[in-house]
PDB file of C-alpha atoms and ligand atoms in Angstrom:
ATOM      1  CA  MET C   1      26.317  16.069 -19.695  1.00 56.00           C
ATOM      2  CA  PRO C   2      26.226  15.757 -15.846  1.00 57.00           C
ATOM      3  CA  ASP C   3      22.965  14.311 -14.429  1.00 67.00           C
ATOM      4  CA  LYS C   4      20.673  16.781 -12.649  1.00 71.00           C
ATOM      5  CA  ARG C   5      20.470  15.513  -9.054  1.00 72.00           C
ATOM      6  CA  PRO C   6      16.996  14.080  -8.452  1.00 74.00           C
ATOM      7  CA  THR C   7      15.128  15.174  -5.394  1.00 72.00           C
ATOM      8  CA  SER C   8      13.883  13.110  -2.462  1.00 71.00           C
ATOM      9  CA  ASN C   9      11.535  15.898  -1.526  1.00 93.00           C
ATOM     10  CA  LEU C  10       7.801  15.409  -1.933  1.00 97.00           C
ATOM     11  CA  ASP C  11       6.776  19.083  -1.481  1.00 96.00           C
ATOM     12  CA  GLY C  12       3.633  19.849  -3.456  1.00 96.00           C
ATOM     13  CA  GLN C  13       2.809  16.197  -4.243  1.00 97.00           C
ATOM     14  CA  ILE C  14      -0.600  14.788  -3.588  1.00 98.00           C
ATOM     15  CA  ALA C  15      -0.814  11.253  -2.157  1.00 98.00           C
ATOM     16  CA  LEU C  16      -3.658   8.847  -1.581  1.00 99.00           C
ATOM     17  CA  VAL C  17      -2.825   5.945   0.902  1.00 99.00           C
ATOM     18  CA  THR C  18      -5.587   3.237   1.155  1.00 99.00           C
ATOM     19  CA  GLY C  19      -6.006   1.567   4.532  1.00 98.00           C
ATOM     20  CA  ALA C  20      -4.133   4.383   6.293  1.00 98.00           C
ATOM     21  CA  SER C  21      -6.235   4.529   9.513  1.00 98.00           C
ATOM     22  CA  ARG C  22      -3.754   2.075  11.272  1.00 96.00           C
ATOM     23  CA  GLY C  23      -0.811  -0.324  10.899  1.00 96.00           C
ATOM     24  CA  ILE C  24       1.638   0.090   7.996  1.00 98.00           C
ATOM     25  CA  GLY C  25      -0.683   2.462   6.039  1.00 98.00           C
ATOM     26  CA  GLU C  26      -0.767   4.963   8.953  1.00 98.00           C
ATOM     27  CA  VAL C  27       3.032   5.157   9.072  1.00 98.00           C
ATOM     28  CA  ILE C  28       3.263   5.450   5.246  1.00 98.00           C
ATOM     29  CA  ALA C  29       0.834   8.407   5.452  1.00 98.00           C
ATOM     30  CA  LEU C  30       2.809  10.010   8.215  1.00 98.00           C
ATOM     31  CA  ARG C  31       6.145   9.554   6.408  1.00 98.00           C
ATOM     32  CA  LEU C  32       4.814  10.852   3.080  1.00 98.00           C
ATOM     33  CA  ALA C  33       3.603  13.943   4.954  1.00 98.00           C
ATOM     34  CA  GLU C  34       6.985  14.385   6.640  1.00 97.00           C
ATOM     35  CA  ALA C  35       8.547  14.216   3.192  1.00 97.00           C
ATOM     36  CA  GLY C  36       6.322  17.130   2.090  1.00 97.00           C
ATOM     37  CA  ALA C  37       3.238  15.474   0.466  1.00 98.00           C
ATOM     38  CA  SER C  38      -0.380  16.299   1.165  1.00 98.00           C
ATOM     39  CA  VAL C  39      -2.023  13.117   2.103  1.00 98.00           C
ATOM     40  CA  ALA C  40      -5.498  11.573   1.800  1.00 98.00           C
ATOM     41  CA  VAL C  41      -5.899   8.967   4.598  1.00 98.00           C
ATOM     42  CA  SER C  42      -8.356   6.387   3.489  1.00 98.00           C
ATOM     43  CA  TYR C  43     -10.244   4.102   5.925  1.00 98.00           C
ATOM     44  CA  HIS C  44     -12.952   1.597   5.810  1.00 98.00           C
ATOM     45  CA  THR C  45     -14.344   1.108   9.400  1.00 98.00           C
ATOM     46  CA  GLY C  46     -11.896   3.181  11.345  1.00 98.00           C
ATOM     47  CA  ALA C  47     -13.190   6.757  10.909  1.00 98.00           C
ATOM     48  CA  GLU C  48     -12.032   7.888  14.350  1.00 98.00           C
ATOM     49  CA  ALA C  49      -8.586   6.317  13.807  1.00 98.00           C
ATOM     50  CA  ALA C  50      -8.253   7.928  10.400  1.00 98.00           C
ATOM     51  CA  HIS C  51      -9.100  11.345  11.816  1.00 98.00           C
ATOM     52  CA  ARG C  52      -6.487  10.832  14.544  1.00 98.00           C
ATOM     53  CA  VAL C  53      -3.875  10.230  11.749  1.00 98.00           C
ATOM     54  CA  VAL C  54      -5.037  13.408   9.955  1.00 98.00           C
ATOM     55  CA  ALA C  55      -4.683  15.288  13.274  1.00 98.00           C
ATOM     56  CA  LYS C  56      -1.122  14.025  13.705  1.00 98.00           C
ATOM     57  CA  ILE C  57      -0.259  15.161  10.164  1.00 98.00           C
ATOM     58  CA  SER C  58      -1.868  18.526  10.767  1.00 97.00           C
ATOM     59  CA  GLU C  59       0.110  19.048  13.943  1.00 96.00           C
ATOM     60  CA  GLU C  60       3.170  18.950  11.729  1.00 91.00           C
ATOM     61  CA  HIS C  61       1.635  21.714   9.651  1.00 88.00           C
ATOM     62  CA  LYS C  62       1.125  19.451   6.693  1.00 94.00           C
ATOM     63  CA  GLU C  63      -2.201  18.908   4.833  1.00 97.00           C
ATOM     64  CA  ALA C  64      -4.319  15.844   5.238  1.00 98.00           C
ATOM     65  CA  ILE C  65      -7.882  14.715   4.754  1.00 98.00           C
ATOM     66  CA  ALA C  66      -9.628  11.478   5.815  1.00 98.00           C
ATOM     67  CA  LEU C  67     -11.784   9.602   3.195  1.00 98.00           C
ATOM     68  CA  GLY C  68     -13.979   6.688   3.984  1.00 98.00           C
ATOM     69  CA  GLY C  69     -14.851   3.871   1.583  1.00 98.00           C
ATOM     70  CA  ASP C  70     -14.528   0.167   0.722  1.00 99.00           C
ATOM     71  CA  VAL C  71     -11.814  -0.171  -1.948  1.00 99.00           C
ATOM     72  CA  SER C  72     -13.405  -3.341  -3.229  1.00 99.00           C
ATOM     73  CA  GLN C  73     -16.555  -1.395  -4.348  1.00 98.00           C
ATOM     74  CA  GLU C  74     -16.176   0.297  -7.692  1.00 98.00           C
ATOM     75  CA  GLU C  75     -18.153   3.380  -6.776  1.00 98.00           C
ATOM     76  CA  ASP C  76     -16.210   3.864  -3.481  1.00 98.00           C
ATOM     77  CA  ALA C  77     -12.833   3.477  -5.200  1.00 99.00           C
ATOM     78  CA  LYS C  78     -13.873   5.896  -8.021  1.00 98.00           C
ATOM     79  CA  LEU C  79     -15.034   8.376  -5.387  1.00 98.00           C
ATOM     80  CA  LEU C  80     -11.840   8.082  -3.265  1.00 98.00           C
ATOM     81  CA  VAL C  81      -9.781   9.198  -6.269  1.00 98.00           C
ATOM     82  CA  SER C  82     -12.271  11.901  -7.445  1.00 98.00           C
ATOM     83  CA  ARG C  83     -12.416  13.399  -3.908  1.00 98.00           C
ATOM     84  CA  VAL C  84      -8.615  13.740  -3.868  1.00 98.00           C
ATOM     85  CA  VAL C  85      -8.643  15.366  -7.211  1.00 98.00           C
ATOM     86  CA  ASP C  86     -11.601  17.620  -6.333  1.00 98.00           C
ATOM     87  CA  HIS C  87      -9.756  18.710  -3.072  1.00 98.00           C
ATOM     88  CA  TRP C  88      -6.253  19.275  -4.427  1.00 98.00           C
ATOM     89  CA  GLY C  89      -6.582  19.322  -8.201  1.00 98.00           C
ATOM     90  CA  ARG C  90      -4.281  16.358  -8.888  1.00 98.00           C
ATOM     91  CA  ILE C  91      -3.042  13.031  -7.620  1.00 98.00           C
ATOM     92  CA  ASP C  92       0.649  12.094  -7.837  1.00 98.00           C
ATOM     93  CA  ILE C  93       0.995   9.232  -5.565  1.00 99.00           C
ATOM     94  CA  LEU C  94      -1.286   6.169  -4.918  1.00 99.00           C
ATOM     95  CA  VAL C  95      -0.300   3.690  -2.264  1.00 99.00           C
ATOM     96  CA  ASN C  96      -2.521   0.539  -2.475  1.00 99.00           C
ATOM     97  CA  ASN C  97      -2.059  -0.647   1.066  1.00 98.00           C
ATOM     98  CA  ALA C  98      -5.496  -1.707   2.206  1.00 98.00           C
ATOM     99  CA  GLY C  99      -5.544  -5.498   2.888  1.00 98.00           C
ATOM    100  CA  ILE C 100      -7.037  -8.210   5.000  1.00 96.00           C
ATOM    101  CA  THR C 101      -6.417 -11.902   5.904  1.00 95.00           C
ATOM    102  CA  ARG C 102      -9.002 -14.632   6.311  1.00 96.00           C
ATOM    103  CA  ASP C 103      -6.668 -17.540   7.120  1.00 94.00           C
ATOM    104  CA  LYS C 104      -7.850 -21.126   6.865  1.00 96.00           C
ATOM    105  CA  LEU C 105      -6.623 -24.371   5.501  1.00 98.00           C
ATOM    106  CA  LEU C 106      -7.742 -24.806   1.921  1.00 98.00           C
ATOM    107  CA  ILE C 107     -10.091 -27.650   2.667  1.00 98.00           C
ATOM    108  CA  ARG C 108     -11.904 -25.364   5.212  1.00 98.00           C
ATOM    109  CA  MET C 109     -11.774 -22.213   3.076  1.00 98.00           C
ATOM    110  CA  SER C 110     -15.171 -20.995   1.842  1.00 98.00           C
ATOM    111  CA  ALA C 111     -15.766 -19.301  -1.485  1.00 98.00           C
ATOM    112  CA  GLU C 112     -16.642 -16.263   0.667  1.00 98.00           C
ATOM    113  CA  ASP C 113     -13.260 -16.306   2.378  1.00 98.00           C
ATOM    114  CA  TRP C 114     -11.633 -16.418  -1.076  1.00 98.00           C
ATOM    115  CA  ASP C 115     -13.726 -13.646  -2.577  1.00 98.00           C
ATOM    116  CA  GLU C 116     -13.428 -11.303   0.346  1.00 98.00           C
ATOM    117  CA  VAL C 117      -9.618 -11.387   0.416  1.00 98.00           C
ATOM    118  CA  LEU C 118      -9.193 -11.234  -3.327  1.00 99.00           C
ATOM    119  CA  ASN C 119     -11.827  -8.422  -3.612  1.00 99.00           C
ATOM    120  CA  ILE C 120     -10.208  -6.143  -1.002  1.00 99.00           C
ATOM    121  CA  ASN C 121      -6.462  -7.006  -1.696  1.00 98.00           C
ATOM    122  CA  LEU C 122      -6.435  -7.259  -5.479  1.00 99.00           C
ATOM    123  CA  ARG C 123      -9.619  -5.911  -6.980  1.00 99.00           C
ATOM    124  CA  GLY C 124      -9.347  -2.923  -4.560  1.00 99.00           C
ATOM    125  CA  ALA C 125      -5.876  -2.107  -5.863  1.00 99.00           C
ATOM    126  CA  PHE C 126      -6.975  -2.605  -9.452  1.00 99.00           C
ATOM    127  CA  LEU C 127      -9.973  -0.215  -8.955  1.00 99.00           C
ATOM    128  CA  CYS C 128      -8.029   2.536  -7.230  1.00 99.00           C
ATOM    129  CA  THR C 129      -5.222   2.323  -9.855  1.00 99.00           C
ATOM    130  CA  ARG C 130      -7.763   2.211 -12.707  1.00 99.00           C
ATOM    131  CA  TYR C 131      -9.266   5.543 -11.609  1.00 99.00           C
ATOM    132  CA  ALA C 132      -5.993   7.223 -10.629  1.00 99.00           C
ATOM    133  CA  ILE C 133      -3.970   6.409 -13.746  1.00 98.00           C
ATOM    134  CA  PRO C 134      -5.987   8.693 -16.142  1.00 98.00           C
ATOM    135  CA  HIS C 135      -5.031  11.736 -13.903  1.00 98.00           C
ATOM    136  CA  MET C 136      -1.382  10.649 -13.758  1.00 98.00           C
ATOM    137  CA  VAL C 137      -1.325  10.192 -17.555  1.00 98.00           C
ATOM    138  CA  LYS C 138      -2.668  13.736 -17.944  1.00 98.00           C
ATOM    139  CA  GLN C 139      -0.086  15.071 -15.511  1.00 97.00           C
ATOM    140  CA  ARG C 140       2.674  13.078 -17.176  1.00 97.00           C
ATOM    141  CA  HIS C 141       3.778  12.104 -13.684  1.00 97.00           C
ATOM    142  CA  GLY C 142       2.786   9.498 -11.147  1.00 98.00           C
ATOM    143  CA  ARG C 143       3.840   6.971  -8.673  1.00 98.00           C
ATOM    144  CA  VAL C 144       1.885   3.782  -7.690  1.00 99.00           C
ATOM    145  CA  VAL C 145       3.077   1.477  -4.901  1.00 99.00           C
ATOM    146  CA  ASN C 146       1.249  -1.744  -4.222  1.00 99.00           C
ATOM    147  CA  THR C 147       1.598  -3.606  -0.925  1.00 98.00           C
ATOM    148  CA  SER C 148       2.189  -7.257  -1.750  1.00 98.00           C
ATOM    149  CA  SER C 149       3.826  -9.657   0.763  1.00 98.00           C
ATOM    150  CA  ILE C 150       6.583 -12.171   1.136  1.00 97.00           C
ATOM    151  CA  VAL C 151       3.600 -14.629   1.108  1.00 97.00           C
ATOM    152  CA  GLY C 152       2.885 -13.654  -2.517  1.00 98.00           C
ATOM    153  CA  LEU C 153       6.431 -14.758  -3.382  1.00 97.00           C
ATOM    154  CA  SER C 154       6.694 -17.958  -1.330  1.00 96.00           C
ATOM    155  CA  GLY C 155       3.184 -19.058  -0.379  1.00 96.00           C
ATOM    156  CA  ASN C 156       2.148 -19.982   3.173  1.00 93.00           C
ATOM    157  CA  PRO C 157      -0.050 -22.758   4.540  1.00 94.00           C
ATOM    158  CA  GLY C 158      -3.430 -21.469   5.577  1.00 95.00           C
ATOM    159  CA  GLN C 159      -3.197 -18.448   3.330  1.00 96.00           C
ATOM    160  CA  ALA C 160      -4.058 -19.665  -0.133  1.00 98.00           C
ATOM    161  CA  ASN C 161      -6.447 -16.736  -0.699  1.00 98.00           C
ATOM    162  CA  TYR C 162      -3.998 -14.145   0.732  1.00 98.00           C
ATOM    163  CA  ALA C 163      -1.033 -15.546  -1.166  1.00 98.00           C
ATOM    164  CA  ALA C 164      -2.990 -15.583  -4.464  1.00 98.00           C
ATOM    165  CA  SER C 165      -4.112 -11.955  -3.912  1.00 99.00           C
ATOM    166  CA  LYS C 166      -0.469 -10.904  -3.090  1.00 98.00           C
ATOM    167  CA  ALA C 167       1.050 -12.821  -5.984  1.00 98.00           C
ATOM    168  CA  GLY C 168      -1.603 -11.324  -8.299  1.00 99.00           C
ATOM    169  CA  LEU C 169      -0.584  -7.892  -7.058  1.00 98.00           C
ATOM    170  CA  ILE C 170       2.926  -8.536  -8.356  1.00 98.00           C
ATOM    171  CA  GLY C 171       1.693  -9.513 -11.826  1.00 98.00           C
ATOM    172  CA  PHE C 172      -0.614  -6.457 -11.782  1.00 99.00           C
ATOM    173  CA  THR C 173       2.296  -4.229 -10.824  1.00 99.00           C
ATOM    174  CA  LYS C 174       4.444  -5.511 -13.657  1.00 98.00           C
ATOM    175  CA  ALA C 175       1.691  -5.289 -16.369  1.00 99.00           C
ATOM    176  CA  THR C 176       0.651  -1.845 -15.293  1.00 99.00           C
ATOM    177  CA  ALA C 177       4.277  -0.650 -15.051  1.00 99.00           C
ATOM    178  CA  ARG C 178       4.847  -1.672 -18.656  1.00 98.00           C
ATOM    179  CA  GLU C 179       1.621   0.100 -19.787  1.00 98.00           C
ATOM    180  CA  VAL C 180       2.346   3.479 -18.227  1.00 98.00           C
ATOM    181  CA  ALA C 181       6.165   3.753 -18.169  1.00 98.00           C
ATOM    182  CA  SER C 182       6.204   6.071 -21.246  1.00 98.00           C
ATOM    183  CA  ARG C 183       4.041   8.523 -19.365  1.00 98.00           C
ATOM    184  CA  ASN C 184       6.594   8.994 -16.592  1.00 98.00           C
ATOM    185  CA  ILE C 185       4.581   6.905 -14.159  1.00 98.00           C
ATOM    186  CA  THR C 186       6.218   4.232 -12.105  1.00 98.00           C
ATOM    187  CA  VAL C 187       4.395   1.225 -10.629  1.00 99.00           C
ATOM    188  CA  ASN C 188       6.175  -0.822  -8.003  1.00 99.00           C
ATOM    189  CA  ALA C 189       5.309  -3.285  -5.208  1.00 99.00           C
ATOM    190  CA  VAL C 190       6.822  -3.809  -1.814  1.00 98.00           C
ATOM    191  CA  ALA C 191       6.702  -7.322  -0.323  1.00 98.00           C
ATOM    192  CA  PRO C 192       7.035  -6.985   3.464  1.00 98.00           C
ATOM    193  CA  GLY C 193       7.880  -9.962   5.625  1.00 97.00           C
ATOM    194  CA  TYR C 194       6.543 -10.107   9.179  1.00 95.00           C
ATOM    195  CA  ILE C 195       5.714  -6.566  10.357  1.00 96.00           C
ATOM    196  CA  THR C 196       4.568  -5.704  13.921  1.00 94.00           C
ATOM    197  CA  THR C 197       0.966  -4.674  13.331  1.00 89.00           C
ATOM    198  CA  SER C 198      -2.280  -6.325  14.447  1.00 83.00           C
ATOM    199  CA  MET C 199      -1.665  -8.907  11.638  1.00 76.00           C
ATOM    200  CA  VAL C 200       1.436 -10.307  13.383  1.00 83.00           C
ATOM    201  CA  GLU C 201       0.220  -9.587  16.909  1.00 86.00           C
ATOM    202  CA  HIS C 202      -2.668 -11.920  16.350  1.00 85.00           C
ATOM    203  CA  MET C 203      -0.355 -14.876  15.440  1.00 85.00           C
ATOM    204  CA  PRO C 204      -0.179 -17.509  18.090  1.00 88.00           C
ATOM    205  CA  PRO C 205       2.962 -17.069  20.307  1.00 91.00           C
ATOM    206  CA  ASP C 206       4.607 -20.398  19.232  1.00 91.00           C
ATOM    207  CA  LEU C 207       4.211 -19.386  15.568  1.00 87.00           C
ATOM    208  CA  GLN C 208       5.690 -15.950  16.213  1.00 90.00           C
ATOM    209  CA  LYS C 209       8.725 -17.666  17.941  1.00 92.00           C
ATOM    210  CA  SER C 210       9.315 -20.088  15.042  1.00 92.00           C
ATOM    211  CA  VAL C 211       8.997 -17.268  12.469  1.00 91.00           C
ATOM    212  CA  LEU C 212      11.486 -15.185  14.420  1.00 94.00           C
ATOM    213  CA  GLU C 213      14.072 -17.968  14.372  1.00 95.00           C
ATOM    214  CA  ARG C 214      13.966 -17.940  10.593  1.00 95.00           C
ATOM    215  CA  ILE C 215      14.522 -14.275  10.133  1.00 97.00           C
ATOM    216  CA  PRO C 216      18.198 -13.598   9.510  1.00 97.00           C
ATOM    217  CA  MET C 217      18.058 -10.174  11.123  1.00 97.00           C
ATOM    218  CA  GLY C 218      16.472 -11.662  14.223  1.00 95.00           C
ATOM    219  CA  ARG C 219      13.597  -9.285  14.567  1.00 96.00           C
ATOM    220  CA  PHE C 220      10.181  -8.600  13.083  1.00 96.00           C
ATOM    221  CA  GLY C 221       9.994  -5.568  10.823  1.00 97.00           C
ATOM    222  CA  THR C 222       8.350  -2.248  11.837  1.00 97.00           C
ATOM    223  CA  PRO C 223       5.882  -0.306   9.803  1.00 98.00           C
ATOM    224  CA  GLY C 224       8.568   2.335   9.482  1.00 98.00           C
ATOM    225  CA  ASP C 225      10.857  -0.198   7.647  1.00 98.00           C
ATOM    226  CA  VAL C 226       8.124  -0.584   5.022  1.00 98.00           C
ATOM    227  CA  ALA C 227       7.241   3.111   4.971  1.00 98.00           C
ATOM    228  CA  GLU C 228      10.814   4.237   4.226  1.00 98.00           C
ATOM    229  CA  THR C 229      10.957   2.140   1.156  1.00 98.00           C
ATOM    230  CA  VAL C 230       7.550   3.252  -0.094  1.00 98.00           C
ATOM    231  CA  VAL C 231       8.479   6.882   0.356  1.00 98.00           C
ATOM    232  CA  PHE C 232      11.704   6.414  -1.551  1.00 98.00           C
ATOM    233  CA  LEU C 233       9.780   4.731  -4.450  1.00 98.00           C
ATOM    234  CA  CYS C 234       7.625   7.859  -4.558  1.00 98.00           C
ATOM    235  CA  THR C 235      10.414  10.338  -4.925  1.00 97.00           C
ATOM    236  CA  GLU C 236      12.059  11.673  -8.097  1.00 96.00           C
ATOM    237  CA  ALA C 237      15.267   9.832  -6.837  1.00 96.00           C
ATOM    238  CA  ALA C 238      13.439   6.522  -7.696  1.00 97.00           C
ATOM    239  CA  GLY C 239      12.215   7.744 -11.014  1.00 97.00           C
ATOM    240  CA  TYR C 240      14.010   4.983 -13.106  1.00 98.00           C
ATOM    241  CA  ILE C 241      12.711   2.064 -10.944  1.00 98.00           C
ATOM    242  CA  THR C 242       9.539   0.507 -12.157  1.00 99.00           C
ATOM    243  CA  GLY C 243       7.830  -2.950 -12.235  1.00 98.00           C
ATOM    244  CA  GLN C 244       9.752  -4.136  -9.181  1.00 98.00           C
ATOM    245  CA  ALA C 245       8.648  -6.080  -6.156  1.00 98.00           C
ATOM    246  CA  ILE C 246      11.038  -5.092  -3.381  1.00 98.00           C
ATOM    247  CA  SER C 247      11.225  -7.488  -0.337  1.00 98.00           C
ATOM    248  CA  ILE C 248      11.511  -5.812   3.128  1.00 98.00           C
ATOM    249  CA  ASP C 249      11.758  -8.890   5.252  1.00 98.00           C
ATOM    250  CA  GLY C 250      15.099  -8.796   7.293  1.00 98.00           C
ATOM    251  CA  GLY C 251      16.448 -11.477   4.832  1.00 97.00           C
ATOM    252  CA  LEU C 252      13.699 -14.023   5.436  1.00 96.00           C
ATOM    253  CA  ALA C 253      13.332 -14.847   1.725  1.00 90.00           C
ATOM    254  CA  VAL C 254      16.960 -15.056   1.005  1.00 89.00           C
TER     255      VAL C 254
HETATM  256  P1  NAP X 301      -3.945  -3.678   9.437  1.00 88.96           P
HETATM  257  O1  NAP X 301      -3.204  -3.082  10.558  1.00 88.96           O
HETATM  258  O2  NAP X 301      -4.858  -4.840   9.585  1.00 88.96           O
HETATM  259  O3  NAP X 301      -4.649  -2.495   8.668  1.00 88.96           O
HETATM  260  C1  NAP X 301      -5.428  -2.765   7.459  1.00 88.96           C
HETATM  261  C2  NAP X 301      -5.901  -1.448   6.862  1.00 88.96           C
HETATM  262  O4  NAP X 301      -6.626  -1.780   5.686  1.00 88.96           O
HETATM  263  C3  NAP X 301      -6.790  -0.660   7.790  1.00 88.96           C
HETATM  264  O5  NAP X 301      -6.510   0.738   7.690  1.00 88.96           O
HETATM  265  C4  NAP X 301      -8.216  -0.997   7.233  1.00 88.96           C
HETATM  266  O6  NAP X 301      -9.101   0.073   7.398  1.00 88.96           O
HETATM  267  C5  NAP X 301      -7.921  -1.108   5.791  1.00 88.96           C
HETATM  268  N1  NAP X 301      -8.924  -1.882   5.076  1.00 88.96           N
HETATM  269  C6  NAP X 301      -9.391  -3.140   5.289  1.00 88.96           C
HETATM  270  N2  NAP X 301     -10.363  -3.489   4.446  1.00 88.96           N
HETATM  271  C7  NAP X 301     -10.586  -2.347   3.682  1.00 88.96           C
HETATM  272  C8  NAP X 301     -11.506  -2.019   2.650  1.00 88.96           C
HETATM  273  N3  NAP X 301     -12.387  -2.888   2.200  1.00 88.96           N
HETATM  274  N4  NAP X 301     -11.448  -0.757   2.064  1.00 88.96           N
HETATM  275  C9  NAP X 301     -10.574   0.102   2.469  1.00 88.96           C
HETATM  276  N5  NAP X 301      -9.622  -0.092   3.536  1.00 88.96           N
HETATM  277  C10 NAP X 301      -9.721  -1.293   4.097  1.00 88.96           C
HETATM  278  O7  NAP X 301      -2.911  -4.179   8.283  1.00 88.96           O
HETATM  279  P2  NAP X 301      -1.336  -4.043   8.163  1.00 88.96           P
HETATM  280  O8  NAP X 301      -0.719  -5.128   8.916  1.00 88.96           O
HETATM  281  O9  NAP X 301      -0.894  -2.611   8.431  1.00 88.96           O
HETATM  282  O10 NAP X 301      -1.123  -4.316   6.635  1.00 88.96           O
HETATM  283  C11 NAP X 301      -1.198  -3.352   5.585  1.00 88.96           C
HETATM  284  C12 NAP X 301      -0.859  -3.921   4.291  1.00 88.96           C
HETATM  285  O11 NAP X 301       0.403  -4.584   4.351  1.00 88.96           O
HETATM  286  C13 NAP X 301      -1.827  -5.025   3.888  1.00 88.96           C
HETATM  287  O12 NAP X 301      -2.047  -5.050   2.464  1.00 88.96           O
HETATM  288  C14 NAP X 301      -1.133  -6.380   4.304  1.00 88.96           C
HETATM  289  O13 NAP X 301      -1.625  -7.423   3.519  1.00 88.96           O
HETATM  290  C15 NAP X 301       0.262  -5.960   4.002  1.00 88.96           C
HETATM  291  N6  NAP X 301       1.301  -6.767   4.659  1.00 88.96           N
HETATM  292  C16 NAP X 301       1.287  -6.751   6.061  1.00 88.96           C
HETATM  293  C17 NAP X 301       2.238  -7.532   6.675  1.00 88.96           C
HETATM  294  C18 NAP X 301       2.349  -7.609   8.159  1.00 88.96           C
HETATM  295  O14 NAP X 301       3.210  -8.389   8.635  1.00 88.96           O
HETATM  296  N7  NAP X 301       1.618  -6.816   8.921  1.00 88.96           N
HETATM  297  C19 NAP X 301       3.174  -8.306   5.914  1.00 88.96           C
HETATM  298  C20 NAP X 301       3.138  -8.208   4.561  1.00 88.96           C
HETATM  299  C21 NAP X 301       2.200  -7.454   3.926  1.00 88.96           C
HETATM  300  P3  NAP X 301     -10.184   0.172   8.691  1.00 88.96           P
HETATM  301  O15 NAP X 301      -9.370  -0.222   9.959  1.00 88.96           O
HETATM  302  O16 NAP X 301     -10.467   1.587   8.689  1.00 88.96           O
HETATM  303  O17 NAP X 301     -11.358  -0.714   8.399  1.00 88.96           O
END
């Protein structure tokens, strides 16, 4: 029997992107909307920026709302998901993108530096997924994409907390993927290398130069490089891919 051709179109799909007020999350939100999805743009401190993202999406005649909250707080994460479902009646796509760094050598790293990064990067993804999955199970359809990092695969000096959170996200992705695969829900991770957002722009110039020399493609990645893969993982065309961590790093980890 010939395969029915799967679609790359996200018309009618409802997406929540955490940390979408700027950086990679903003571009993921814009690209999901371009592909046809209605998008909830989550922010923590950047309300104005999030409303600007919503305005950009609305200019393209697509639907979007801005939702504030701290993903590391259980009540906020629960409310983020329930506000999406109250507004649109369902949630098809969750992109756990919100993330922070608090870089320090291990001997100078405080327990607070550790907790803050783990709480936002890992606990936040757990909480949003925990509250989104029951809706996806009921719908018998869902896509979860977690934003890990090359640092979660290879480690990085000065980033023990961040590396642990991003490696943890990969384990979380694989375990959750196994749990929900039978319900037609896929769970994947992307592992970006060095992407031109405030995270990379704040690196000292000599460090930027030495990183650049190690990237086989000879350039930093763009938020669009990451967003294209995320959008693909959210489509029907990617419906048989689950539990994967896909590197988007210009060959850096090869
Ligand atoms: P960014 O420009 O610093 O943006 C971070 C986003 O996360 C912002 O929208 C911020 O919201 C949100 N956020 C922070 N704390 C939050 C919280 N407690 N609750 C909800 N939202 C929160 O970061 P980025 O460079 O785009 O990175 C996005 C993701 O990609 C992160 O998970 C990062 O670890 C990962 N990543 C980045 C790179 C890179 O090179 N840039 C590489 C690998 C992986 P507000 O501004 O509204 O507070």
